Coordinates of C-alpha atoms and ligand atoms in Angstrom, one line a residue:
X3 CA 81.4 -71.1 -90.0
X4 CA 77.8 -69.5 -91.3
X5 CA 76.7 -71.5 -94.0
X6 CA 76.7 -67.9 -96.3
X7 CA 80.6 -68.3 -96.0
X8 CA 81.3 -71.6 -96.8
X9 CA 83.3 -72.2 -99.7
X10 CA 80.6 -74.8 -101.8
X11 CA 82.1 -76.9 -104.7
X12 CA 80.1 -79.3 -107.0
X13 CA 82.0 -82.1 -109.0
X14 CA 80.4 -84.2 -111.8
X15 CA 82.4 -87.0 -113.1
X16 CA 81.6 -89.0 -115.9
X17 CA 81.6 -92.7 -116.8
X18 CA 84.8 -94.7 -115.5
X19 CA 87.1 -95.8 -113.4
X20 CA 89.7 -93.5 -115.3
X21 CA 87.0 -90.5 -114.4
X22 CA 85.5 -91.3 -111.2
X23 CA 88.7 -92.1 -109.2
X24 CA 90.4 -88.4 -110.3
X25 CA 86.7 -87.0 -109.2
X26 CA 86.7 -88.8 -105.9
X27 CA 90.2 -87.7 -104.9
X28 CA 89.9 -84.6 -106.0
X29 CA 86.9 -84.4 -103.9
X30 CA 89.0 -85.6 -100.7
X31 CA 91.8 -82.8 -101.8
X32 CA 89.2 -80.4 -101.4
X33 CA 87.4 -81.2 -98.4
X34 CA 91.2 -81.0 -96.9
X35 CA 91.5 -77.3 -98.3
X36 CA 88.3 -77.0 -96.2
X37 CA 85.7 -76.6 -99.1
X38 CA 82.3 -78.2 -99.0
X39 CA 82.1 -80.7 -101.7
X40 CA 78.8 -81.9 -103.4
X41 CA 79.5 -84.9 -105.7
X42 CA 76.9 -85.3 -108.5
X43 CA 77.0 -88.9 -109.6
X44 CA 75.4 -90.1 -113.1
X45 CA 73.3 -93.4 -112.5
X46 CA 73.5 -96.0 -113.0
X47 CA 76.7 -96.6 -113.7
X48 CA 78.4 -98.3 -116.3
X49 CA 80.2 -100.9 -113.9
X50 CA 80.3 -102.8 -110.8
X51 CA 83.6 -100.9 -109.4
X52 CA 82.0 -97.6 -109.6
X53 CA 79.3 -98.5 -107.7
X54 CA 81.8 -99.8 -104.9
X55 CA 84.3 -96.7 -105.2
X56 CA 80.9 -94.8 -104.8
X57 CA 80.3 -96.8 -101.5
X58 CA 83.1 -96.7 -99.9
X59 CA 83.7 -93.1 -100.5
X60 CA 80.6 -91.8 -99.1
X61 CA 81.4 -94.1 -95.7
X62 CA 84.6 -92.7 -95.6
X63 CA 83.3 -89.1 -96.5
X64 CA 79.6 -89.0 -95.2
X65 CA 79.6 -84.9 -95.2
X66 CA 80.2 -85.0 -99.1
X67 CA 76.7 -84.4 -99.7
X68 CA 76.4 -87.0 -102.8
X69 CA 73.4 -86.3 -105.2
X70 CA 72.1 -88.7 -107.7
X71 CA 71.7 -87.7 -111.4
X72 CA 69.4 -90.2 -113.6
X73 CA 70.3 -90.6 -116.9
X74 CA 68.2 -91.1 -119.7
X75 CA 69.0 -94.7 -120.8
X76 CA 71.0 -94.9 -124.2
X77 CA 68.9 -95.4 -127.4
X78 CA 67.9 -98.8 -128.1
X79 CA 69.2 -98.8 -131.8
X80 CA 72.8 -97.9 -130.9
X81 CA 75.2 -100.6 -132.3
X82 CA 75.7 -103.6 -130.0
X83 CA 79.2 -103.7 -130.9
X84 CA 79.7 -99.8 -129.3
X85 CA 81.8 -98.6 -125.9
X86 CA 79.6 -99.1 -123.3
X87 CA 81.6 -96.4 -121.9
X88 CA 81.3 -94.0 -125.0
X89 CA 77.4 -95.0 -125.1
X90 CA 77.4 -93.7 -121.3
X91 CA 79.6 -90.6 -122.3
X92 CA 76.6 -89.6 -124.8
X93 CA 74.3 -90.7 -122.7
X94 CA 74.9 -88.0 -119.7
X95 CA 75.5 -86.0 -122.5
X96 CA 71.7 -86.2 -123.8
X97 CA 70.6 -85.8 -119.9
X98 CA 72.1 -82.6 -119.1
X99 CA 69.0 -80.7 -119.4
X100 CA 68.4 -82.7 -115.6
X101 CA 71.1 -80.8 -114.2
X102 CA 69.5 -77.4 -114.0
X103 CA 67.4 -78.4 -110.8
X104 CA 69.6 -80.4 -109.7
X105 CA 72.4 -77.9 -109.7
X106 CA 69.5 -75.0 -108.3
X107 CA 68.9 -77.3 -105.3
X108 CA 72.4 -76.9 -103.8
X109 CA 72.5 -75.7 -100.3
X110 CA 74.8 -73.3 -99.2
X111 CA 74.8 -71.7 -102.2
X112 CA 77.6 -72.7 -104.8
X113 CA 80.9 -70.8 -105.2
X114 CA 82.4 -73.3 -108.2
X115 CA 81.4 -76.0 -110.3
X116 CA 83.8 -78.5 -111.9
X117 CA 83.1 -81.2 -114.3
X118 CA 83.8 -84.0 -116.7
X119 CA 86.0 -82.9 -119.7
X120 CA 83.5 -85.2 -121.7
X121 CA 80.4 -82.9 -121.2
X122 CA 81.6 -79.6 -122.3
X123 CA 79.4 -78.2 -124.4
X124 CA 76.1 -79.8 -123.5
X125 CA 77.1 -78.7 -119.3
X126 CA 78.3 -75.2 -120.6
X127 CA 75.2 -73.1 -120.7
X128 CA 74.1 -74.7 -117.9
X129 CA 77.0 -74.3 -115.8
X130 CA 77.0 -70.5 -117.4
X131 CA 73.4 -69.7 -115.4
X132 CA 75.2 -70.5 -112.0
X133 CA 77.1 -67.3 -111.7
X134 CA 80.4 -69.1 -110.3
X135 CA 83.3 -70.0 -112.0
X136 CA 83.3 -73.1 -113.2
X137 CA 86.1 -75.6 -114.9
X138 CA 86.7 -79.0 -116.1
X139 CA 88.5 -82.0 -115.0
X140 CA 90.5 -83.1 -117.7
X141 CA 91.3 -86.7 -116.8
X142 CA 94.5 -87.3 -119.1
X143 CA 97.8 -85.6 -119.3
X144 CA 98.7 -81.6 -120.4
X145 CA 100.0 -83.1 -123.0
X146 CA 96.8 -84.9 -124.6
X147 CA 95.0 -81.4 -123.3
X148 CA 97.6 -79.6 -125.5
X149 CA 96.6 -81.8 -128.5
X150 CA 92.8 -81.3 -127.6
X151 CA 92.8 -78.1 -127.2
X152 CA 95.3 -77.7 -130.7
X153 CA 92.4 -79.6 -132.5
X154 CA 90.2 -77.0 -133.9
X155 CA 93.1 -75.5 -135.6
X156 CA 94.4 -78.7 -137.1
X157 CA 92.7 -79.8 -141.1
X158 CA 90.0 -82.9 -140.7
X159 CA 91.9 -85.7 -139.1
X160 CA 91.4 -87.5 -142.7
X161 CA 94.0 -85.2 -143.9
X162 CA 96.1 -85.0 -140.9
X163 CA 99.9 -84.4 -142.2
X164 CA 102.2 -87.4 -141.1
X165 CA 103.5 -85.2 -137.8
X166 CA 101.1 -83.3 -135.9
X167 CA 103.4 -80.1 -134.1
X168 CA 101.5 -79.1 -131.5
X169 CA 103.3 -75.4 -130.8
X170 CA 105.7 -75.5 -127.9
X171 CA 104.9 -78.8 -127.1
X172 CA 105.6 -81.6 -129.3
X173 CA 105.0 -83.2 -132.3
X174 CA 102.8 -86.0 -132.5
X175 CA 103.4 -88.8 -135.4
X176 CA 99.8 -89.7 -137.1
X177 CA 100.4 -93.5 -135.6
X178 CA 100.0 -92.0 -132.3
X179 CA 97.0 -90.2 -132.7
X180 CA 93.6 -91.7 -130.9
X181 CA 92.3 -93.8 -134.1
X182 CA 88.5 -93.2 -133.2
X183 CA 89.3 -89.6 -134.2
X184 CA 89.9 -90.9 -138.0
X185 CA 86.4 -92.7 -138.3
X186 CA 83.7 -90.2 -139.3
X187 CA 80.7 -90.2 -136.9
X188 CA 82.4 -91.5 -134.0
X189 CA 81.1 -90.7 -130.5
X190 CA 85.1 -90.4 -130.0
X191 CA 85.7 -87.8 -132.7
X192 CA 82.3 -85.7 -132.0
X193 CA 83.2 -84.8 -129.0
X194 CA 86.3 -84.1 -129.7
X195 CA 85.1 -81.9 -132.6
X196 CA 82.2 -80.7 -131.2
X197 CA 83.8 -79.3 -127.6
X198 CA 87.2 -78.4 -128.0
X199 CA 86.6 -74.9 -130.1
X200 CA 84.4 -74.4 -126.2
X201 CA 87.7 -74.6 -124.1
X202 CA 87.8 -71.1 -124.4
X203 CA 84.6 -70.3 -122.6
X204 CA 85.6 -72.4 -119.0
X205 CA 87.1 -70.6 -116.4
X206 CA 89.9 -73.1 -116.2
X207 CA 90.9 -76.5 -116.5
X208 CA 92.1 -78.9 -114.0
X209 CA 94.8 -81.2 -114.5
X210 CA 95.6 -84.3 -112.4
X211 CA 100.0 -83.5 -113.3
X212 CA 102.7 -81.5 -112.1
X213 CA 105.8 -79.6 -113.5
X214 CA 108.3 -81.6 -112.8
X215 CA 106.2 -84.2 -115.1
X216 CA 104.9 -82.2 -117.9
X217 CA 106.5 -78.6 -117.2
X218 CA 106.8 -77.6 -121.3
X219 CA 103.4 -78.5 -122.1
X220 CA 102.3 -77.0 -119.0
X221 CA 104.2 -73.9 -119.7
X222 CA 103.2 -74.1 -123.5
X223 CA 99.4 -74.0 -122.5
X224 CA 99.5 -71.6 -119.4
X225 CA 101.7 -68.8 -122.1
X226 CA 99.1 -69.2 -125.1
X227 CA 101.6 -70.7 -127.4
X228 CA 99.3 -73.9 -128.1
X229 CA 95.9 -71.3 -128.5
X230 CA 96.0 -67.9 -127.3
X231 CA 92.4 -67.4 -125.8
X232 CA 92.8 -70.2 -123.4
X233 CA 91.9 -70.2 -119.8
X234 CA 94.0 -71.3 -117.1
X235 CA 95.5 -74.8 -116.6
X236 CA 95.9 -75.7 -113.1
X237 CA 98.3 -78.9 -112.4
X238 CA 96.3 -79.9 -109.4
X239 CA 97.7 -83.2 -109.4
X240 CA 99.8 -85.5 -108.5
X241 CA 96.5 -86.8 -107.0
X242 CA 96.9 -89.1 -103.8
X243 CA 95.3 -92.2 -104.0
X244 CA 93.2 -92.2 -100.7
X245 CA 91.9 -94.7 -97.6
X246 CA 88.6 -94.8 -99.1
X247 CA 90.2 -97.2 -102.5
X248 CA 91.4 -99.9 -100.2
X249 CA 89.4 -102.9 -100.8
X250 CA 89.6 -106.1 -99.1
X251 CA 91.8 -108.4 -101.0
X252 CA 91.2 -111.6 -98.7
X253 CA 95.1 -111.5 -98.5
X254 CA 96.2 -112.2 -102.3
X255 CA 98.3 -110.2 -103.7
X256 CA 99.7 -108.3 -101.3
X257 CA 100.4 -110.9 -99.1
X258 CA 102.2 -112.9 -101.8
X259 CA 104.3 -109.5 -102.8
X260 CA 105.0 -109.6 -98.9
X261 CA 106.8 -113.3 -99.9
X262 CA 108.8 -111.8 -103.1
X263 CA 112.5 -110.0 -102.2
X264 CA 112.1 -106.1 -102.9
X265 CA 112.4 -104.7 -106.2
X266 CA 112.0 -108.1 -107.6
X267 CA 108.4 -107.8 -109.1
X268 CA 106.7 -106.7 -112.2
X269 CA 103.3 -105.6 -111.8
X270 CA 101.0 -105.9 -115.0
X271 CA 97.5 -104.2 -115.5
X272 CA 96.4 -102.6 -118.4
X273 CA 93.8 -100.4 -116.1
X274 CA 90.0 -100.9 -115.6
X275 CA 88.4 -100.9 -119.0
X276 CA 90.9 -102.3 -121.6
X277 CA 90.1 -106.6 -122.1
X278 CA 93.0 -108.0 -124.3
X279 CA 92.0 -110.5 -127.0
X280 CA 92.6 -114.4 -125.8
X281 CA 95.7 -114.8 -128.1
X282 CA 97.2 -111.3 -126.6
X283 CA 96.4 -112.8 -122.8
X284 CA 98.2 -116.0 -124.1
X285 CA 101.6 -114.6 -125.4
X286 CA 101.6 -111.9 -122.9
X287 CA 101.5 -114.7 -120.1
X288 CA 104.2 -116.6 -122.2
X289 CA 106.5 -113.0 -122.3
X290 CA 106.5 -112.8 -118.7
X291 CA 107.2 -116.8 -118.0
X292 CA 110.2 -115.9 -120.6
X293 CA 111.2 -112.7 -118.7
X294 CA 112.5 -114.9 -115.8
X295 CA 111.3 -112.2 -113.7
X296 CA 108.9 -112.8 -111.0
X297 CA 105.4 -111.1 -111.9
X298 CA 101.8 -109.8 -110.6
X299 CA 99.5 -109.7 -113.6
X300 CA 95.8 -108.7 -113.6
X301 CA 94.4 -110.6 -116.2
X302 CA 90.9 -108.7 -117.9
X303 CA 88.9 -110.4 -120.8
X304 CA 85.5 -108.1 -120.9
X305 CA 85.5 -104.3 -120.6
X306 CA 82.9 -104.3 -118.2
X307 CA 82.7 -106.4 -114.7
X308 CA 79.4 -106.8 -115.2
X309 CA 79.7 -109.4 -118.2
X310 CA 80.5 -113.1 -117.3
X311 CA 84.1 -113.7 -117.4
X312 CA 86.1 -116.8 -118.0
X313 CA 87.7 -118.8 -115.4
X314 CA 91.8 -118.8 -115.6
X315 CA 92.4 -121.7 -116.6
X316 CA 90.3 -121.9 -119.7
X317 CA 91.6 -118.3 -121.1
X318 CA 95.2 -119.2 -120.2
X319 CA 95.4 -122.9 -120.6
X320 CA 96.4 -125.6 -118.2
X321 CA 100.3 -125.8 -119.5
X322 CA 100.6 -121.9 -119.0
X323 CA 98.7 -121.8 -116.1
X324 CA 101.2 -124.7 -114.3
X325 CA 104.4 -122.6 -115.8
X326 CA 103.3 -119.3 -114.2
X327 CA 103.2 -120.9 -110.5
X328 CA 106.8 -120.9 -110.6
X329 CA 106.9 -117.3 -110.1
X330 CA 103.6 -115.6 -110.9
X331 CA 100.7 -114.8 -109.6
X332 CA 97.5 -114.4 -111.9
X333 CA 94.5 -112.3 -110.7
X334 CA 91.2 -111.5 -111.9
X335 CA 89.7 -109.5 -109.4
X336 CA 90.0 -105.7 -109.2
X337 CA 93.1 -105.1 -107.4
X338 CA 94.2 -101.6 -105.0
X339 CA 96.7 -100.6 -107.7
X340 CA 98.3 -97.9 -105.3
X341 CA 98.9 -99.8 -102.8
X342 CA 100.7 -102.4 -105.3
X343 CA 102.4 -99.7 -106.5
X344 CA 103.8 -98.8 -103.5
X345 CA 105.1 -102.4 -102.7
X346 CA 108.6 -102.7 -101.8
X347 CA 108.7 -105.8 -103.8
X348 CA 107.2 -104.0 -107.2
X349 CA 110.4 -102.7 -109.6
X350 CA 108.4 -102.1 -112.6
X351 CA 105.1 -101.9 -114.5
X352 CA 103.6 -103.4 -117.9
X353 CA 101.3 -100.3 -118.6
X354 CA 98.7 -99.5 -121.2
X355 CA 99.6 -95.6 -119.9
X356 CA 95.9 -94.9 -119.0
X357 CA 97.0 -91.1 -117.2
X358 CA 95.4 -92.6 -113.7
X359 CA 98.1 -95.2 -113.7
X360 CA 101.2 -93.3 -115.0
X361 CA 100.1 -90.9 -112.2
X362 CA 99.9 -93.7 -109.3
X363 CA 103.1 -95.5 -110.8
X364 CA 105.1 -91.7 -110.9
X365 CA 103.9 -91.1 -106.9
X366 CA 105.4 -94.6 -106.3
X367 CA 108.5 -94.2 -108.5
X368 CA 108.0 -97.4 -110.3
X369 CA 109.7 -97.3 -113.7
X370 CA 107.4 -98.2 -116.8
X371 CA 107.3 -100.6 -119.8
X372 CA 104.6 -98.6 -121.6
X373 CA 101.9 -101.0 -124.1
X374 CA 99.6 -98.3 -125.1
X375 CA 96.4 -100.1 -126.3
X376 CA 93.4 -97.4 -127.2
X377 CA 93.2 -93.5 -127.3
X378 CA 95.5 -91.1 -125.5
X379 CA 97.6 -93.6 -124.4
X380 CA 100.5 -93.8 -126.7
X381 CA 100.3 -89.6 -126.4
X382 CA 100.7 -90.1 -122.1
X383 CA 103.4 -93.2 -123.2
X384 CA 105.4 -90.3 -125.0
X385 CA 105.3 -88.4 -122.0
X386 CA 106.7 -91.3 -119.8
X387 CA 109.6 -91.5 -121.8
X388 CA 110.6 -88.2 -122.7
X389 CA 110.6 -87.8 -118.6
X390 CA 113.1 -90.5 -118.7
X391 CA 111.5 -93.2 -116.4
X392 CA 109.7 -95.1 -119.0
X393 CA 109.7 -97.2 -122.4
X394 CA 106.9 -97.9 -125.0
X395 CA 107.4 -100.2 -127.6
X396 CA 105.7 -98.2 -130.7
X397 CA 105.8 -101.1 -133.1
X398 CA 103.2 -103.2 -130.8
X399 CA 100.7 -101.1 -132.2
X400 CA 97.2 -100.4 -130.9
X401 CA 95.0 -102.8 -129.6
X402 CA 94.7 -105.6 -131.7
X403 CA 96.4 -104.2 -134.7
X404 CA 99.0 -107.3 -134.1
X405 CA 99.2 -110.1 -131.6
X406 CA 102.3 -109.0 -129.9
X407 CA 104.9 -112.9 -129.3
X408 CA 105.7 -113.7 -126.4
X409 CA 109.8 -113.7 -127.2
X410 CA 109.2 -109.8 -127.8
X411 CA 107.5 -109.4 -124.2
X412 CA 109.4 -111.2 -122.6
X413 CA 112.9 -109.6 -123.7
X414 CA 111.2 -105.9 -123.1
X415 CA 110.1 -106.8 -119.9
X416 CA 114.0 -108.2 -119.0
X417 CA 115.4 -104.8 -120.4
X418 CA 112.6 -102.7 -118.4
X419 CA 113.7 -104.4 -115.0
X420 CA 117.3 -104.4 -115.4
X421 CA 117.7 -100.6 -116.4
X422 CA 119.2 -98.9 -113.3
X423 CA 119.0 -95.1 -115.3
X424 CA 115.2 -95.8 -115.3
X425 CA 114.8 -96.7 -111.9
X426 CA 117.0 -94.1 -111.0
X427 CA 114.7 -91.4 -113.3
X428 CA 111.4 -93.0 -111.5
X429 CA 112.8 -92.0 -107.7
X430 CA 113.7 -87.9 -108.6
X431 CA 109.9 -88.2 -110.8
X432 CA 108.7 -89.6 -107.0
X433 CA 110.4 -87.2 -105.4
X434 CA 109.0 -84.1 -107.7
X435 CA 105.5 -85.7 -107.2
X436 CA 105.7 -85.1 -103.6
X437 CA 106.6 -81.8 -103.5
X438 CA 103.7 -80.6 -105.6
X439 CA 101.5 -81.7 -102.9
X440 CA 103.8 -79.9 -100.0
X441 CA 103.6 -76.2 -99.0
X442 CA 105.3 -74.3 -101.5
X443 CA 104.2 -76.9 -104.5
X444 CA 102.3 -76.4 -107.4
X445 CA 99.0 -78.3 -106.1
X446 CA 99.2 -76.9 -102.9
X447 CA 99.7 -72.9 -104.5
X448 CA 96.7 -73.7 -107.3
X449 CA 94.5 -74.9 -104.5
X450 CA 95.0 -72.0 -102.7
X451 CA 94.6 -70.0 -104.6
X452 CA 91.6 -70.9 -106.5
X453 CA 90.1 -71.2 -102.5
X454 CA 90.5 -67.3 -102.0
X455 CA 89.0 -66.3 -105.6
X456 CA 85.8 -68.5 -104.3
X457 CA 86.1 -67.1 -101.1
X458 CA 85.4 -63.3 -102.6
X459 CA 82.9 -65.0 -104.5
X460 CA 80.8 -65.9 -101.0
X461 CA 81.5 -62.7 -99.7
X462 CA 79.7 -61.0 -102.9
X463 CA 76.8 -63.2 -102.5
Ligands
LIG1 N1 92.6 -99.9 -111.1 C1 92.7 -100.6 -109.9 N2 92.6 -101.9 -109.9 C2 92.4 -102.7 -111.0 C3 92.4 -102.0 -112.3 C4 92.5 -100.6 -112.3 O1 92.9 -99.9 -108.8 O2 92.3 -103.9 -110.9 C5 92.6 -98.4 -111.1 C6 94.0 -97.8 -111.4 O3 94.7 -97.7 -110.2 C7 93.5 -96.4 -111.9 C8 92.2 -96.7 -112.6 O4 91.8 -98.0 -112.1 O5 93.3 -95.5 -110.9 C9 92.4 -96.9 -114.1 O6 92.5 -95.6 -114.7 P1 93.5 -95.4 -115.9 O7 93.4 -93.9 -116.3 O8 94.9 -95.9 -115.6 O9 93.0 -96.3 -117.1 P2 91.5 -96.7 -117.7 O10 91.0 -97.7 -116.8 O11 90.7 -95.4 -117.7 O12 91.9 -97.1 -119.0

């Protein structure tokens, strides 16, 4: 192929696990519908794994041409106290202006641009001087998008009614509604407020779901019932979790699942950014000693891996540490989460319902005991058990609204691994998952055809 007729795509995540991994696999997905990918990657990042995904993927994809994008370092009188994650979010935010070049650089020239759903408006007239089409990755469920995109049209969320209808799709009680968007000033609520009326100008948005998932918010969106002027919404998912994630466990835990009888284990991990409080740790590793059950729980007490963490023993205690041996096994390391997943021995998953993990556990057709904990998750908990192959308790509240005893955990978890119409709900969900991603699914058609409309875009050039 002539360089003039390669189809050229440039992806910019943002901060995160939750953003980077849907990035980096959607990269892969791309290069495998024969598209040349250029991956533009904020620096430095906000934590270790990142940096490590960000390794290993360019070994395993050295002709993803990756391009480094240095971001003007947060102010230094920002609250302590804030998200690193949020800081970074504003951060890149502030930097944009560095894209221009950047983006001008590219070689062969670009035929679509695609990027983080937390830099709309300060990427959009930047991404307007390209003269290709150019979307957003929007890193949560159609649902949440349905809600975001609803949001202009809804009064300040001071004054938010008790039940949020979002046309054709649901209706949202106030208690599940992120709670940064009720404090004034937040980073959180800014953006929301600041980008959402800008949906309108993208050429489409990219979701990491698929209809037999989220089919009536999906079909709500793509018929203008949630907000006529919208563009398209593309259900490019369920995204594979690729090669390039495996990391070297030194045998634990998937050698100890590869000891447990199938179907035996529940798998807890409340996804790479959310640290539980020392009490929460305490009665959530009493709940699952009380389950009876047999469990794999990745313990996390900072936000970021780059803080000092405390050994296991001293967050859990010595008597809880000795009565998990019986049938537990306690990590702290970052764990391959897909390939747990995917574990004959797994039956179920303690989830905070961060979309990247319902995702993973839906391709795996692992049922879910949802424990939403900060932002869209309770809205992507709803989702899991209006499908039928989840629960979420909605009276643990958010994070750290209530310690959450370990007699209630435990008993949830018990119901969660005994309920045969849930397990049975997770296998057709698996089974919809992988036809999305076979000839004739929804992936597979919105990849193909969003490669010919860039194709007639190189041809023009
Ligand atoms: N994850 C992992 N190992 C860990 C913790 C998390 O592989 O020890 C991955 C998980 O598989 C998912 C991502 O990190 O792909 C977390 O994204 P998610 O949207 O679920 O939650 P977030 O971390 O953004 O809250």
């Amino acid at each position: 192929m002539s360089p003039a007729s390669v189809v050229h795509v440039a992806l910019l995540p943002s901060a995160g696990m939750g953003h980077l991994t849907p990035f980096l696999r959607l990269a892969a997905l791309l290069v495998r519908h024969h598209c040349h990918v250029t991956l533009i990657t904020p620096q430095p990042t906000v934590s270790k794994a990142e940096q490590h995904l960000l390794t290993r993927f360019q070994s395993s994809f050295p002709d993803v041409n990756q391009v480094q994008f240095h971001v003007v370092p947060p102010d230094e009188d920002v609250p302590s106290a804030a998200d690193p994650f949020f800081l970074q979010f504003a951060a890149i935010r502030r930097s944009s202006h560095l894209l221009s070049p950047i983006l001008a650089s590219l070689s062969p020239p670009l035929s679509a641009f695609v990027y983080d759903m937390t830099l709309i408006s300060p990427v959009l007239p930047i991404a307007n001087t390209l003269g290709v089409p150019y979307y957003i990755l929007f890193t949560s469920s159609a649902t949440m998008f349905s809600f975001y995109s609803y949001f202009p049209s809804l009064p300040a969320p001071q004054s938010f009614p008790d039940v949020v209808e979002i046309p054709g799709v649901l209706a949202i009680p106030k208690s599940s509604i992120p709670p940064p968007l009720m404090i004034p000033n937040s980073i959180f609520g800014n953006l929301f407020k600041e980008d959402s009326p800008k949906l309108t100008k993208l050429h489409g948005v990219f979701i990491n779901t698929f209809e037999g998932l989220e089919a009536v918010s999906l079909e709500a969106l793509n018929c203008g019932k949630v907000v006529k002027e919208l563009p398209p919404v593309y259900p490019v998912g369920p995204f594979v979790p690729c090669e390039f994630e495996k990391v070297d466990q030194k045998g634990a835990p998937l050698t100890w699942l590869d000891d447990q009888p199938d179907g035996s284990v529940v798998y807890v991990c409340f996804g790479s950014r959310t640290a539980l409080g020392r009490d929460q740790i305490r009665e959530l590793g009493d709940g699952l000693v009380r389950s009876g059950c047999r469990f794999l729980w990745v313990v996390k007490d900072k936000k970021v891996d780059k803080e000092d963490e405390e050994g296991l023993d001293g967050l859990l205690g010595e008597e809880l540490v000795e009565r998990i041996k019986e049938k537990g096994l306690v990590v702290k390391e970052w764990v391959d989460q897909s390939e747990i997943l995917g574990h004959k021995a797994v039956r179920g998953f303690v989830s905070h319902c961060g979309w990247n993990s319902v995702i993973e556990a839906a391709w795996c057709g692992v049922p879910i005991l949802g424990w939403p904990q900060i932002g869209d998750q309770k809205i992507n908990a709803e989702v899991v058990s209006k499908s039928g192959w989840g629960v979420w308790k909605k009276d643990w509240g958010w994070e750290g609204e209530r310690v959450v005893k370990g007699e209630e955990i435990g008993e949830a978890v018990k119901e969660m691994m005994n309920n045969e119409s849930l397990k049975i709900r997770a296998v057709q969900v698996k089974e919809d998952a992988r036809k999305a991603i076979s000839v004739g699914g929804g992936c597979e058609i919105a990849l193909q055809n969003l490669r010919e409309e860039w194709k007639k875009i190189v041809k023009n050039i």
